[in-house]
Each structure stands twice: as C-alpha cells, then as structure tokens.
PDB file of C-alpha atoms and ligand atoms in Angstrom:
ATOM      1  CA  MET A1258    -166.770 -13.899  50.984  1.00 68.00           C
ATOM      2  CA  PHE A1259    -170.089 -12.722  49.857  1.00 65.00           C
ATOM      3  CA  THR A1260    -172.150 -15.661  48.924  1.00 63.00           C
ATOM      4  CA  LYS A1261    -176.148 -15.383  48.983  1.00 71.00           C
ATOM      5  CA  PHE A1262    -178.785 -13.112  50.153  1.00 85.00           C
ATOM      6  CA  GLU A1263    -182.486 -14.015  49.934  1.00 91.00           C
ATOM      7  CA  LEU A1264    -185.480 -11.756  50.953  1.00 94.00           C
ATOM      8  CA  SER A1265    -187.838 -13.267  53.663  1.00 94.00           C
ATOM      9  CA  SER A1266    -191.454 -13.382  53.151  1.00 96.00           C
ATOM     10  CA  GLU A1267    -191.958 -10.634  55.549  1.00 97.00           C
ATOM     11  CA  GLN A1268    -189.479  -8.538  53.620  1.00 97.00           C
ATOM     12  CA  LYS A1269    -191.430  -9.162  50.346  1.00 97.00           C
ATOM     13  CA  LYS A1270    -194.559  -8.130  52.017  1.00 98.00           C
ATOM     14  CA  ILE A1271    -193.210  -4.630  53.017  1.00 98.00           C
ATOM     15  CA  ILE A1272    -191.451  -4.255  49.512  1.00 98.00           C
ATOM     16  CA  LYS A1273    -195.022  -4.782  47.984  1.00 98.00           C
ATOM     17  CA  GLU A1274    -196.348  -1.880  50.394  1.00 98.00           C
ATOM     18  CA  ILE A1275    -193.402   0.242  49.564  1.00 98.00           C
ATOM     19  CA  LYS A1276    -193.937  -0.066  45.718  1.00 97.00           C
ATOM     20  CA  LYS A1277    -197.579   0.693  45.965  1.00 98.00           C
ATOM     21  CA  LEU A1278    -197.083   3.721  48.013  1.00 98.00           C
ATOM     22  CA  LYS A1279    -194.273   4.911  45.924  1.00 97.00           C
ATOM     23  CA  LYS A1280    -196.704   5.039  42.939  1.00 97.00           C
ATOM     24  CA  GLU A1281    -199.396   6.922  45.111  1.00 98.00           C
ATOM     25  CA  ARG A1282    -196.671   9.528  46.326  1.00 98.00           C
ATOM     26  CA  ASP A1283    -194.975   9.850  42.858  1.00 98.00           C
ATOM     27  CA  ALA A1284    -191.664   8.993  44.560  1.00 98.00           C
ATOM     28  CA  VAL A1285    -188.366   7.709  43.426  1.00 97.00           C
ATOM     29  CA  ILE A1286    -186.069   5.622  45.711  1.00 98.00           C
ATOM     30  CA  ILE A1287    -182.364   6.517  45.347  1.00 97.00           C
ATOM     31  CA  VAL A1288    -179.984   4.090  47.011  1.00 98.00           C
ATOM     32  CA  HIS A1289    -176.238   4.341  47.764  1.00 97.00           C
ATOM     33  CA  ASN A1290    -174.232   1.199  47.145  1.00 97.00           C
ATOM     34  CA  TYR A1291    -173.432   0.611  50.757  1.00 98.00           C
ATOM     35  CA  GLN A1292    -177.036   0.186  51.728  1.00 98.00           C
ATOM     36  CA  ARG A1293    -178.533  -3.163  53.073  1.00 97.00           C
ATOM     37  CA  PRO A1294    -179.163  -5.817  50.395  1.00 97.00           C
ATOM     38  CA  GLU A1295    -182.963  -5.328  50.785  1.00 97.00           C
ATOM     39  CA  ILE A1296    -182.693  -1.717  50.380  1.00 98.00           C
ATOM     40  CA  GLN A1297    -180.768  -2.085  47.139  1.00 97.00           C
ATOM     41  CA  GLU A1298    -183.558  -4.455  46.084  1.00 96.00           C
ATOM     42  CA  ILE A1299    -186.061  -1.567  46.222  1.00 97.00           C
ATOM     43  CA  GLY A1300    -183.781   1.083  44.540  1.00 97.00           C
ATOM     44  CA  ASP A1301    -184.995   2.738  41.329  1.00 97.00           C
ATOM     45  CA  ILE A1302    -181.336   4.214  41.106  1.00 96.00           C
ATOM     46  CA  LEU A1303    -178.283   2.706  42.590  1.00 96.00           C
ATOM     47  CA  GLY A1304    -174.837   4.372  42.611  1.00 95.00           C
ATOM     48  CA  ASP A1305    -172.144   6.417  44.037  1.00 93.00           C
ATOM     49  CA  SER A1306    -172.299   9.992  45.358  1.00 89.00           C
ATOM     50  CA  LEU A1307    -171.758  11.403  42.008  1.00 84.00           C
ATOM     51  CA  ALA A1308    -174.233   9.173  40.086  1.00 90.00           C
ATOM     52  CA  LEU A1309    -176.819   9.937  42.639  1.00 92.00           C
ATOM     53  CA  SER A1310    -176.432  13.600  42.630  1.00 85.00           C
ATOM     54  CA  ARG A1311    -176.694  13.442  38.804  1.00 87.00           C
ATOM     55  CA  ALA A1312    -179.848  11.334  39.112  1.00 92.00           C
ATOM     56  CA  ALA A1313    -181.363  13.612  41.736  1.00 89.00           C
ATOM     57  CA  ALA A1314    -180.688  16.654  39.641  1.00 87.00           C
ATOM     58  CA  LYS A1315    -182.666  15.041  36.667  1.00 91.00           C
ATOM     59  CA  THR A1316    -185.503  13.145  38.359  1.00 92.00           C
ATOM     60  CA  GLN A1317    -189.064  13.658  37.214  1.00 94.00           C
ATOM     61  CA  GLN A1318    -190.894  12.606  40.299  1.00 97.00           C
ATOM     62  CA  ARG A1319    -192.173  14.883  43.064  1.00 97.00           C
ATOM     63  CA  VAL A1320    -190.600  13.039  45.940  1.00 97.00           C
ATOM     64  CA  ILE A1321    -187.036  11.673  46.447  1.00 97.00           C
ATOM     65  CA  VAL A1322    -186.614   8.914  49.116  1.00 97.00           C
ATOM     66  CA  PHE A1323    -182.876   9.084  49.742  1.00 97.00           C
ATOM     67  CA  CYS A1324    -181.506   5.799  51.107  1.00 98.00           C
ATOM     68  CA  GLY A1325    -177.980   6.969  52.034  1.00 97.00           C
ATOM     69  CA  VAL A1326    -176.739   9.312  54.765  1.00 97.00           C
ATOM     70  CA  HIS A1327    -177.791  12.850  55.527  1.00 97.00           C
ATOM     71  CA  PHE A1328    -175.177  14.680  53.298  1.00 96.00           C
ATOM     72  CA  MET A1329    -176.396  12.765  50.245  1.00 96.00           C
ATOM     73  CA  ALA A1330    -180.125  13.723  50.971  1.00 96.00           C
ATOM     74  CA  GLU A1331    -179.011  17.357  51.492  1.00 96.00           C
ATOM     75  CA  SER A1332    -177.218  17.384  48.174  1.00 95.00           C
ATOM     76  CA  ALA A1333    -180.520  16.198  46.615  1.00 95.00           C
ATOM     77  CA  ALA A1334    -182.331  18.943  48.441  1.00 96.00           C
ATOM     78  CA  ILE A1335    -179.893  21.615  47.198  1.00 96.00           C
ATOM     79  CA  LEU A1336    -180.066  20.372  43.501  1.00 94.00           C
ATOM     80  CA  CYS A1337    -183.793  19.949  43.667  1.00 93.00           C
ATOM     81  CA  PRO A1338    -185.460  22.625  45.529  1.00 92.00           C
ATOM     82  CA  ASP A1339    -188.940  21.855  44.050  1.00 94.00           C
ATOM     83  CA  LYS A1340    -188.960  18.318  45.200  1.00 95.00           C
ATOM     84  CA  THR A1341    -189.598  16.740  48.608  1.00 97.00           C
ATOM     85  CA  VAL A1342    -186.563  14.944  49.819  1.00 97.00           C
ATOM     86  CA  LEU A1343    -187.039  12.374  52.364  1.00 97.00           C
ATOM     87  CA  LEU A1344    -184.372  10.675  54.686  1.00 98.00           C
ATOM     88  CA  PRO A1345    -186.030   7.578  56.240  1.00 98.00           C
ATOM     89  CA  GLU A1346    -183.774   7.675  59.207  1.00 98.00           C
ATOM     90  CA  LEU A1347    -182.832  11.236  60.372  1.00 94.00           C
ATOM     91  CA  GLU A1348    -180.043   9.905  62.613  1.00 97.00           C
ATOM     92  CA  ALA A1349    -178.045   8.528  59.380  1.00 98.00           C
ATOM     93  CA  GLY A1350    -175.244  11.068  59.427  1.00 98.00           C
ATOM     94  CA  CYS A1351    -171.680  10.786  58.082  1.00 98.00           C
ATOM     95  CA  PRO A1352    -168.893  11.113  60.980  1.00 98.00           C
ATOM     96  CA  MET A1353    -166.500  12.441  58.423  1.00 98.00           C
ATOM     97  CA  ALA A1354    -168.802  15.124  57.212  1.00 98.00           C
ATOM     98  CA  GLU A1355    -169.230  16.267  60.822  1.00 97.00           C
ATOM     99  CA  MET A1356    -165.470  16.615  61.202  1.00 98.00           C
ATOM    100  CA  VAL A1357    -165.582  20.176  59.558  1.00 98.00           C
ATOM    101  CA  THR A1358    -167.738  22.984  60.106  1.00 98.00           C
ATOM    102  CA  ALA A1359    -168.234  26.296  58.292  1.00 98.00           C
ATOM    103  CA  LYS A1360    -166.831  28.267  61.198  1.00 98.00           C
ATOM    104  CA  LYS A1361    -163.641  26.166  61.470  1.00 98.00           C
ATOM    105  CA  LEU A1362    -163.241  26.283  57.700  1.00 98.00           C
ATOM    106  CA  HIS A1363    -163.539  30.219  57.674  1.00 98.00           C
ATOM    107  CA  GLU A1364    -160.963  30.296  60.281  1.00 98.00           C
ATOM    108  CA  PHE A1365    -158.599  27.817  58.345  1.00 98.00           C
ATOM    109  CA  LYS A1366    -159.098  29.861  55.152  1.00 97.00           C
ATOM    110  CA  LYS A1367    -157.650  32.976  56.835  1.00 98.00           C
ATOM    111  CA  LYS A1368    -154.167  31.114  57.043  1.00 97.00           C
ATOM    112  CA  TYR A1369    -154.340  30.531  53.161  1.00 97.00           C
ATOM    113  CA  PRO A1370    -155.670  33.639  51.653  1.00 95.00           C
ATOM    114  CA  GLY A1371    -154.874  32.735  47.984  1.00 96.00           C
ATOM    115  CA  ALA A1372    -156.051  29.172  48.176  1.00 98.00           C
ATOM    116  CA  LYS A1373    -159.398  27.766  46.619  1.00 98.00           C
ATOM    117  CA  VAL A1374    -161.511  25.093  48.700  1.00 98.00           C
ATOM    118  CA  VAL A1375    -162.208  21.766  47.225  1.00 98.00           C
ATOM    119  CA  CYS A1376    -164.937  20.207  49.128  1.00 98.00           C
ATOM    120  CA  TYR A1377    -165.589  16.569  49.134  1.00 98.00           C
ATOM    121  CA  VAL A1378    -169.358  16.004  48.919  1.00 97.00           C
ATOM    122  CA  ASN A1379    -169.315  14.148  52.285  1.00 97.00           C
ATOM    123  CA  SER A1380    -169.958  17.655  54.070  1.00 98.00           C
ATOM    124  CA  SER A1381    -172.695  19.698  55.216  1.00 98.00           C
ATOM    125  CA  ALA A1382    -174.654  22.255  53.027  1.00 98.00           C
ATOM    126  CA  GLU A1383    -173.094  25.110  55.164  1.00 98.00           C
ATOM    127  CA  VAL A1384    -169.569  23.756  54.423  1.00 98.00           C
ATOM    128  CA  LYS A1385    -170.328  23.394  50.658  1.00 98.00           C
ATOM    129  CA  ALA A1386    -171.565  27.089  50.764  1.00 98.00           C
ATOM    130  CA  ALA A1387    -168.289  28.033  52.139  1.00 98.00           C
ATOM    131  CA  SER A1388    -166.399  26.241  49.478  1.00 98.00           C
ATOM    132  CA  ASP A1389    -165.388  26.945  45.901  1.00 98.00           C
ATOM    133  CA  ILE A1390    -166.202  23.609  44.135  1.00 98.00           C
ATOM    134  CA  CYS A1391    -167.167  20.146  45.367  1.00 97.00           C
ATOM    135  CA  CYS A1392    -165.818  16.841  44.310  1.00 97.00           C
ATOM    136  CA  THR A1393    -166.707  13.202  44.818  1.00 95.00           C
ATOM    137  CA  SER A1394    -164.383   9.990  44.947  1.00 95.00           C
ATOM    138  CA  SER A1395    -164.682   9.615  41.402  1.00 93.00           C
ATOM    139  CA  ASN A1396    -163.718  13.031  40.165  1.00 95.00           C
ATOM    140  CA  ALA A1397    -161.448  14.786  42.672  1.00 97.00           C
ATOM    141  CA  THR A1398    -158.363  14.896  40.403  1.00 97.00           C
ATOM    142  CA  LYS A1399    -160.466  16.340  37.640  1.00 97.00           C
ATOM    143  CA  VAL A1400    -161.944  18.999  39.931  1.00 98.00           C
ATOM    144  CA  VAL A1401    -158.576  19.931  41.281  1.00 98.00           C
ATOM    145  CA  GLN A1402    -157.105  20.397  37.837  1.00 97.00           C
ATOM    146  CA  SER A1403    -160.019  22.335  36.723  1.00 97.00           C
ATOM    147  CA  ILE A1404    -158.904  25.197  39.135  1.00 97.00           C
ATOM    148  CA  LYS A1405    -156.746  27.479  36.806  1.00 94.00           C
ATOM    149  CA  ASP A1406    -156.302  30.610  39.006  1.00 94.00           C
ATOM    150  CA  THR A1407    -154.395  29.285  42.078  1.00 97.00           C
ATOM    151  CA  ASN A1408    -151.936  26.443  42.755  1.00 97.00           C
ATOM    152  CA  GLU A1409    -152.926  26.231  46.448  1.00 98.00           C
ATOM    153  CA  ILE A1410    -156.018  24.023  47.209  1.00 98.00           C
ATOM    154  CA  ILE A1411    -157.532  23.467  50.528  1.00 98.00           C
ATOM    155  CA  PHE A1412    -159.042  19.969  50.447  1.00 98.00           C
ATOM    156  CA  ILE A1413    -161.797  19.100  53.002  1.00 98.00           C
ATOM    157  CA  PRO A1414    -162.563  17.076  54.828  1.00 98.00           C
ATOM    158  CA  ASP A1415    -160.971  13.664  53.875  1.00 98.00           C
ATOM    159  CA  LYS A1416    -157.074  13.745  54.253  1.00 98.00           C
ATOM    160  CA  ASN A1417    -156.880  10.306  52.675  1.00 98.00           C
ATOM    161  CA  LEU A1418    -158.675  11.455  49.394  1.00 98.00           C
ATOM    162  CA  ALA A1419    -156.687  14.626  49.671  1.00 98.00           C
ATOM    163  CA  HIS A1420    -153.437  12.583  49.850  1.00 98.00           C
ATOM    164  CA  TYR A1421    -154.487  10.269  46.992  1.00 98.00           C
ATOM    165  CA  THR A1422    -155.477  13.232  44.867  1.00 98.00           C
ATOM    166  CA  SER A1423    -152.146  14.984  45.491  1.00 98.00           C
ATOM    167  CA  SER A1424    -150.238  12.313  43.705  1.00 97.00           C
ATOM    168  CA  PHE A1425    -151.919  13.333  40.384  1.00 97.00           C
ATOM    169  CA  THR A1426    -151.413  16.941  40.520  1.00 97.00           C
ATOM    170  CA  GLU A1427    -148.546  19.570  40.740  1.00 96.00           C
ATOM    171  CA  LYS A1428    -150.832  21.755  42.881  1.00 98.00           C
ATOM    172  CA  LYS A1429    -150.126  22.190  46.570  1.00 98.00           C
ATOM    173  CA  ILE A1430    -152.885  20.244  48.385  1.00 98.00           C
ATOM    174  CA  ILE A1431    -153.537  21.529  51.954  1.00 98.00           C
ATOM    175  CA  PRO A1432    -155.514  18.736  53.630  1.00 98.00           C
ATOM    176  CA  TRP A1433    -158.190  18.958  56.264  1.00 98.00           C
ATOM    177  CA  ASN A1434    -157.575  16.474  59.219  1.00 98.00           C
ATOM    178  CA  GLY A1435    -160.704  14.296  58.564  1.00 98.00           C
ATOM    179  CA  CYS A1436    -161.211  10.778  57.642  1.00 98.00           C
ATOM    180  CA  CYS A1437    -163.761   8.121  57.391  1.00 98.00           C
ATOM    181  CA  PRO A1438    -163.695   5.843  60.596  1.00 98.00           C
ATOM    182  CA  THR A1439    -165.150   2.902  58.740  1.00 98.00           C
ATOM    183  CA  HIS A1440    -162.320   2.985  56.103  1.00 98.00           C
ATOM    184  CA  HIS A1441    -159.737   3.860  58.636  1.00 96.00           C
ATOM    185  CA  ARG A1442    -160.209   0.483  60.408  1.00 97.00           C
ATOM    186  CA  LEU A1443    -158.522  -1.291  57.460  1.00 98.00           C
ATOM    187  CA  LYS A1444    -154.893  -1.881  58.227  1.00 98.00           C
ATOM    188  CA  PRO A1445    -152.229  -2.867  55.562  1.00 98.00           C
ATOM    189  CA  GLU A1446    -151.882  -6.306  57.527  1.00 98.00           C
ATOM    190  CA  ASP A1447    -155.496  -6.997  56.676  1.00 98.00           C
ATOM    191  CA  VAL A1448    -154.742  -6.460  53.011  1.00 98.00           C
ATOM    192  CA  LEU A1449    -151.723  -8.577  53.073  1.00 98.00           C
ATOM    193  CA  LYS A1450    -153.458 -11.373  54.671  1.00 98.00           C
ATOM    194  CA  ALA A1451    -156.337 -11.254  52.169  1.00 98.00           C
ATOM    195  CA  LYS A1452    -153.787 -11.288  49.449  1.00 98.00           C
ATOM    196  CA  GLU A1453    -151.922 -14.396  50.819  1.00 98.00           C
ATOM    197  CA  ALA A1454    -155.450 -16.230  51.152  1.00 98.00           C
ATOM    198  CA  HIS A1455    -156.379 -15.307  47.653  1.00 98.00           C
ATOM    199  CA  PRO A1456    -153.228 -14.956  45.688  1.00 98.00           C
ATOM    200  CA  ASN A1457    -154.976 -14.820  42.217  1.00 97.00           C
ATOM    201  CA  ALA A1458    -157.272 -11.946  43.256  1.00 98.00           C
ATOM    202  CA  THR A1459    -156.898  -8.363  42.169  1.00 98.00           C
ATOM    203  CA  VAL A1460    -157.411  -5.696  44.771  1.00 98.00           C
ATOM    204  CA  ILE A1461    -159.479  -2.723  44.501  1.00 98.00           C
ATOM    205  CA  ALA A1462    -159.900   0.067  47.101  1.00 98.00           C
ATOM    206  CA  HIS A1463    -161.790   3.058  48.039  1.00 98.00           C
ATOM    207  CA  PRO A1464    -159.755   6.367  48.067  1.00 98.00           C
ATOM    208  CA  GLU A1465    -160.993   6.909  51.739  1.00 98.00           C
ATOM    209  CA  CYS A1466    -158.541   4.160  52.874  1.00 98.00           C
ATOM    210  CA  THR A1467    -155.179   5.083  54.204  1.00 98.00           C
ATOM    211  CA  PRO A1468    -152.112   5.715  51.851  1.00 98.00           C
ATOM    212  CA  SER A1469    -150.511   2.697  53.465  1.00 98.00           C
ATOM    213  CA  VAL A1470    -153.520   0.477  52.361  1.00 98.00           C
ATOM    214  CA  LEU A1471    -153.698   2.194  48.951  1.00 98.00           C
ATOM    215  CA  ALA A1472    -150.028   1.461  48.237  1.00 98.00           C
ATOM    216  CA  LEU A1473    -150.869  -2.333  48.366  1.00 98.00           C
ATOM    217  CA  VAL A1474    -153.762  -2.234  45.805  1.00 98.00           C
ATOM    218  CA  ASP A1475    -154.227  -2.581  42.238  1.00 98.00           C
ATOM    219  CA  TYR A1476    -156.908  -0.007  41.519  1.00 98.00           C
ATOM    220  CA  VAL A1477    -158.289   2.812  43.470  1.00 98.00           C
ATOM    221  CA  LEU A1478    -161.933   3.359  42.686  1.00 98.00           C
ATOM    222  CA  SER A1479    -165.144   5.167  43.761  1.00 96.00           C
ATOM    223  CA  THR A1480    -168.115   2.719  44.549  1.00 96.00           C
ATOM    224  CA  GLU A1481    -169.305   2.998  41.149  1.00 95.00           C
ATOM    225  CA  GLY A1482    -165.913   2.643  39.528  1.00 96.00           C
ATOM    226  CA  MET A1483    -165.795  -0.632  41.400  1.00 98.00           C
ATOM    227  CA  VAL A1484    -169.066  -1.798  39.742  1.00 98.00           C
ATOM    228  CA  ARG A1485    -167.664  -0.956  36.380  1.00 98.00           C
ATOM    229  CA  TYR A1486    -164.354  -2.597  37.069  1.00 98.00           C
ATOM    230  CA  SER A1487    -165.913  -5.858  38.327  1.00 98.00           C
ATOM    231  CA  LYS A1488    -168.006  -6.122  35.118  1.00 98.00           C
ATOM    232  CA  GLU A1489    -165.160  -5.447  32.792  1.00 98.00           C
ATOM    233  CA  THR A1490    -162.155  -7.236  34.328  1.00 98.00           C
ATOM    234  CA  LYS A1491    -161.116 -10.759  33.321  1.00 97.00           C
ATOM    235  CA  ALA A1492    -160.329 -11.218  36.998  1.00 98.00           C
ATOM    236  CA  LYS A1493    -162.411 -13.951  38.636  1.00 98.00           C
ATOM    237  CA  GLU A1494    -161.426 -13.102  42.238  1.00 98.00           C
ATOM    238  CA  ILE A1495    -161.419  -9.616  43.559  1.00 98.00           C
ATOM    239  CA  ILE A1496    -160.628  -8.301  46.988  1.00 98.00           C
ATOM    240  CA  VAL A1497    -162.717  -5.165  47.754  1.00 98.00           C
ATOM    241  CA  CYS A1498    -161.435  -2.721  50.307  1.00 98.00           C
ATOM    242  CA  THR A1499    -164.363  -0.728  51.356  1.00 98.00           C
ATOM    243  CA  GLU A1500    -167.533  -0.928  53.265  1.00 98.00           C
ATOM    244  CA  VAL A1501    -168.729  -4.449  52.888  1.00 97.00           C
ATOM    245  CA  GLY A1502    -172.483  -3.379  51.661  1.00 96.00           C
ATOM    246  CA  MET A1503    -170.565  -3.079  48.316  1.00 97.00           C
ATOM    247  CA  LEU A1504    -170.121  -6.781  47.991  1.00 97.00           C
ATOM    248  CA  TYR A1505    -173.969  -7.471  47.555  1.00 97.00           C
ATOM    249  CA  ARG A1506    -174.165  -5.529  44.287  1.00 97.00           C
ATOM    250  CA  LEU A1507    -170.828  -6.729  43.005  1.00 98.00           C
ATOM    251  CA  LYS A1508    -171.794 -10.347  43.427  1.00 97.00           C
ATOM    252  CA  LYS A1509    -175.358  -9.847  42.158  1.00 96.00           C
ATOM    253  CA  GLU A1510    -174.084  -8.289  39.131  1.00 97.00           C
ATOM    254  CA  ASN A1511    -171.175 -10.867  38.592  1.00 97.00           C
ATOM    255  CA  PRO A1512    -172.499 -14.185  39.719  1.00 96.00           C
ATOM    256  CA  ASN A1513    -169.553 -15.844  38.269  1.00 96.00           C
ATOM    257  CA  LYS A1514    -166.914 -13.888  40.236  1.00 97.00           C
ATOM    258  CA  ASN A1515    -165.859 -13.991  43.811  1.00 97.00           C
ATOM    259  CA  PHE A1516    -165.634 -10.921  46.074  1.00 97.00           C
ATOM    260  CA  TYR A1517    -163.770 -10.834  49.401  1.00 98.00           C
ATOM    261  CA  SER A1518    -163.663  -8.400  52.020  1.00 98.00           C
ATOM    262  CA  PRO A1519    -160.218  -8.010  53.814  1.00 98.00           C
ATOM    263  CA  LEU A1520    -162.043  -6.963  56.976  1.00 98.00           C
ATOM    264  CA  GLU A1521    -165.679  -8.074  57.633  1.00 95.00           C
ATOM    265  CA  GLU A1522    -165.958  -5.254  60.339  1.00 96.00           C
ATOM    266  CA  MET A1523    -165.778  -2.438  57.635  1.00 98.00           C
ATOM    267  CA  ILE A1524    -169.387  -1.654  58.276  1.00 98.00           C
ATOM    268  CA  CYS A1525    -170.593   1.931  58.190  1.00 98.00           C
ATOM    269  CA  PRO A1526    -173.294   1.990  61.056  1.00 98.00           C
ATOM    270  CA  ASN A1527    -174.894   5.041  59.734  1.00 98.00           C
ATOM    271  CA  MET A1528    -175.413   3.548  56.134  1.00 98.00           C
ATOM    272  CA  LYS A1529    -177.087   0.415  57.804  1.00 97.00           C
ATOM    273  CA  LEU A1530    -179.675   2.446  59.698  1.00 98.00           C
ATOM    274  CA  ASN A1531    -182.191   2.602  56.783  1.00 98.00           C
ATOM    275  CA  THR A1532    -184.310  -0.561  56.792  1.00 98.00           C
ATOM    276  CA  LEU A1533    -187.523  -1.560  54.773  1.00 98.00           C
ATOM    277  CA  GLU A1534    -189.542  -0.552  57.727  1.00 98.00           C
ATOM    278  CA  SER A1535    -188.055   2.907  57.856  1.00 98.00           C
ATOM    279  CA  VAL A1536    -188.558   3.318  54.127  1.00 98.00           C
ATOM    280  CA  LEU A1537    -192.188   2.477  54.407  1.00 98.00           C
ATOM    281  CA  ASN A1538    -192.788   4.741  57.447  1.00 98.00           C
ATOM    282  CA  SER A1539    -191.062   7.584  55.692  1.00 98.00           C
ATOM    283  CA  LEU A1540    -193.459   7.115  52.643  1.00 98.00           C
ATOM    284  CA  GLU A1541    -196.462   6.796  54.889  1.00 98.00           C
ATOM    285  CA  LYS A1542    -195.638   9.752  57.005  1.00 98.00           C
ATOM    286  CA  MET A1543    -193.651  11.824  54.449  1.00 98.00           C
ATOM    287  CA  GLU A1544    -190.773  12.068  56.675  1.00 97.00           C
ATOM    288  CA  HIS A1545    -187.995  13.180  57.409  1.00 97.00           C
ATOM    289  CA  VAL A1546    -188.185  16.139  55.115  1.00 98.00           C
ATOM    290  CA  VAL A1547    -184.602  17.401  54.564  1.00 97.00           C
ATOM    291  CA  THR A1548    -184.465  20.949  53.528  1.00 97.00           C
ATOM    292  CA  VAL A1549    -181.610  23.702  53.266  1.00 97.00           C
ATOM    293  CA  PRO A1550    -182.293  27.430  53.903  1.00 97.00           C
ATOM    294  CA  ALA A1551    -182.376  29.489  50.681  1.00 97.00           C
ATOM    295  CA  ASP A1552    -179.195  31.537  51.353  1.00 96.00           C
ATOM    296  CA  VAL A1553    -177.014  28.505  52.136  1.00 98.00           C
ATOM    297  CA  ARG A1554    -178.717  26.540  49.299  1.00 98.00           C
ATOM    298  CA  GLU A1555    -177.837  29.028  46.735  1.00 98.00           C
ATOM    299  CA  LYS A1556    -174.125  29.093  47.526  1.00 98.00           C
ATOM    300  CA  ALA A1557    -173.853  25.361  48.169  1.00 98.00           C
ATOM    301  CA  LYS A1558    -175.562  24.877  44.718  1.00 97.00           C
ATOM    302  CA  ARG A1559    -173.005  26.852  43.041  1.00 97.00           C
ATOM    303  CA  ALA A1560    -170.181  24.558  44.368  1.00 97.00           C
ATOM    304  CA  LEU A1561    -172.178  21.523  43.378  1.00 96.00           C
ATOM    305  CA  ASP A1562    -173.153  22.799  39.861  1.00 95.00           C
ATOM    306  CA  LYS A1563    -169.486  23.635  39.140  1.00 96.00           C
ATOM    307  CA  MET A1564    -168.457  20.120  39.851  1.00 95.00           C
ATOM    308  CA  LEU A1565    -171.462  18.764  37.650  1.00 93.00           C
ATOM    309  CA  GLU A1566    -170.453  21.077  34.871  1.00 93.00           C
ATOM    310  CA  ILE A1567    -166.880  19.984  34.467  1.00 84.00           C
ATOM    311  CA  ILE A1568    -167.421  16.205  34.305  1.00 59.00           C
TER     312      ILE A1568
HETATM  313  P1  13P B1167    -168.852   6.955  46.713  1.00 71.82           P
HETATM  314  O1  13P B1167    -169.105   8.342  46.208  1.00 71.82           O
HETATM  315  O2  13P B1167    -167.596   6.408  46.035  1.00 71.82           O
HETATM  316  O3  13P B1167    -169.997   6.045  46.629  1.00 71.82           O
HETATM  317  O4  13P B1167    -168.412   7.092  48.288  1.00 71.82           O
HETATM  318  C1  13P B1167    -169.271   7.658  49.118  1.00 71.82           C
HETATM  319  C2  13P B1167    -168.915   7.348  50.599  1.00 71.82           C
HETATM  320  O5  13P B1167    -169.488   7.839  51.516  1.00 71.82           O
HETATM  321  C3  13P B1167    -167.698   6.406  50.845  1.00 71.82           C
HETATM  322  O6  13P B1167    -167.580   6.187  52.053  1.00 71.82           O
HETATM  323 FE1  SF4 B1168    -169.306   8.563  56.045  1.00 71.82          FE
HETATM  324 FE2  SF4 B1168    -167.429   6.594  55.887  1.00 71.82          FE
HETATM  325 FE3  SF4 B1168    -170.012   6.035  56.288  1.00 71.82          FE
HETATM  326 FE4  SF4 B1168    -168.978   6.916  53.815  1.00 71.82          FE
HETATM  327  S1  SF4 B1168    -168.642   5.042  54.865  1.00 71.82           S
HETATM  328  S2  SF4 B1168    -170.930   7.559  54.864  1.00 71.82           S
HETATM  329  S3  SF4 B1168    -167.514   8.414  54.429  1.00 71.82           S
HETATM  330  S4  SF4 B1168    -168.762   7.254  57.721  1.00 71.82           S
END
C-alpha cells in the first residue's frame, strides 16, 4: 500500500535550483504519471501519454524538459519542431517501443497489403512515420473505429492493447508480437491474492496487462483514466494494476482512499532513471536534446496529428 512520501532537505534544495533555472531557460517540465514522487513534485504538467502529447503541442515555453521515456520526448520533438526538447536521461528508453523497427514493419505490411497500421505511441519516430495513425492507451478503440476504408488493422507494437481493443470492434486486428515487460510481470494469481486481501476494493488495470489479468478487473484505464476514476468513484479502496509510480499521484490526490499494488515489483526501470539531479543537470547543460530528422518528422507528425484530430 502506498502511504507517505516526504522530500528530504537535500531534495528541497535541488528543487529550488531547478525552479530558478527553469525560469531562466524559459522551460516547462512535463512529467509522466510513472515518474518518481520527487519528479512528480516538480512537474508543471503531469499526465498520460495522450495528455502529455497535447500539452507539448500547446506549450508556450521555448524549452520542454520531458521526464518520461525516449518515445515521449520524441513525440514532443515531432509535434514542436521549434522547441528544444530535453530528456534528462538518454538511456531512458521503452523496451516495448524497441520491439518493432520500421524495417520489420515494412516487411510485415507486405503480408497484408490492404491493411492500415495503427501505432501505439510507445514506438520510435521511424515506426510512427511508417504508420497510418497513432493511438494511446486512452483512445485506441476510437482510433481504430475512425478508420473507414478498411477492415484490416495491423496494430503495433503491444499485443495486449491490440487484444483489448479487438473486443470493441468488428475490424480484424492483426497484432504485433510486442509487450511491456513491466506489465507482463503481473500474473492472475497476484490479482486474485490482492482481491482476497482487500475484498472491498475495486480493481483497475492498464491495458498493457495480459488478457488473463484484464479478465479479473473492474475497469481498464490509461494512467490518466486511473486518476479520473479514483477521484470520481465512491470506492474507498482500489487495487491498481500498473507501474507502482502511479500510486503516488493517486494517494496524493485522494488522501482518504487506499491504493494497493498487487505486485510491488511492477517497476519500469527506465521510467525511474530520471532523478532530480539529472533534471538539474539537463537544465544546466541543456542536454540531452531530442531531435528527429525532418523527413521522418513530417511523416510521423501526420500519424500523430491524425490521432489528435479525432479525439
Ligand atoms: P499511459 O499513456 O496510459 O500513461 O501509458 C504509457 C505507458 O508507457 C504505460 O506503460
Ligand atoms: Fe515502456 Fe512498459 Fe515502461 Fe511503459 S511501463 S515505458 S510500456 S517499458
């Protein structure tokens, strides 16, 4: 269960320096819901992949410090070519995004010449550029339904989100064989144990969990969907089947409710790479700048824009 988090005096000192430098650099700090508590504390904008893409597209500041993983910063760079996008830790990648390459996708597309490609934003710019439209965990069904000229959809790279989406559409979903290693760790037994320990709790899960886990839960939601649900529900106890970083924000915004993780090891090591020190370093040295070559950017932007238009 998530209980309490307090900033140390050293952390408070670094946060002060970050705030000062942020002003001088004309920067905004955009933070994903899985980031460490202290990183969430410095976020100007906090959210899921969709909310953060929208926020990046609208930002007024000259510099975007993206506290998340590489594909998220890359999406910001695609949507805002006139801004400087910084990723504090260059090694913060997403293993699922690396499970598909543009080359492999081109080969795969040859097998299904009539199909359209829906690409989960957890993917590289090159892969987005080779796709028809992007989606996130909060809009995948709407995106699939927006495609009118074919019934065949190649869905990359998450087979679990593909499977979940397929239950809401008549279209034929052809999944890519990718998944999130963090969400794959959660087994049905873990959920059943958590339900037994907290019989009055409702259970929410991210669609990156396996179908056998999703079959046991009450609601399937994106991370921002979890934030909304937790605020609105009358339930006082909630089992949260996703990366454990999520529980900090849920508890902070709902201090009178209890949140439980069914598996404390559900930690995305990449999301945890960003630290206060690396954010400060990033602003000091203006690194690591994330850029996308113009030809790739244009095509990838088309796929992202199409998604942002329909929702
Ligand atoms: P959300 O868009 O729901 O925040 O998910 C992003 C992600 O990487 C989940 O593992
Ligand atoms: Fe990628 Fe999974 Fe980490 Fe999300 S939690 S960034 S999908 S590895």
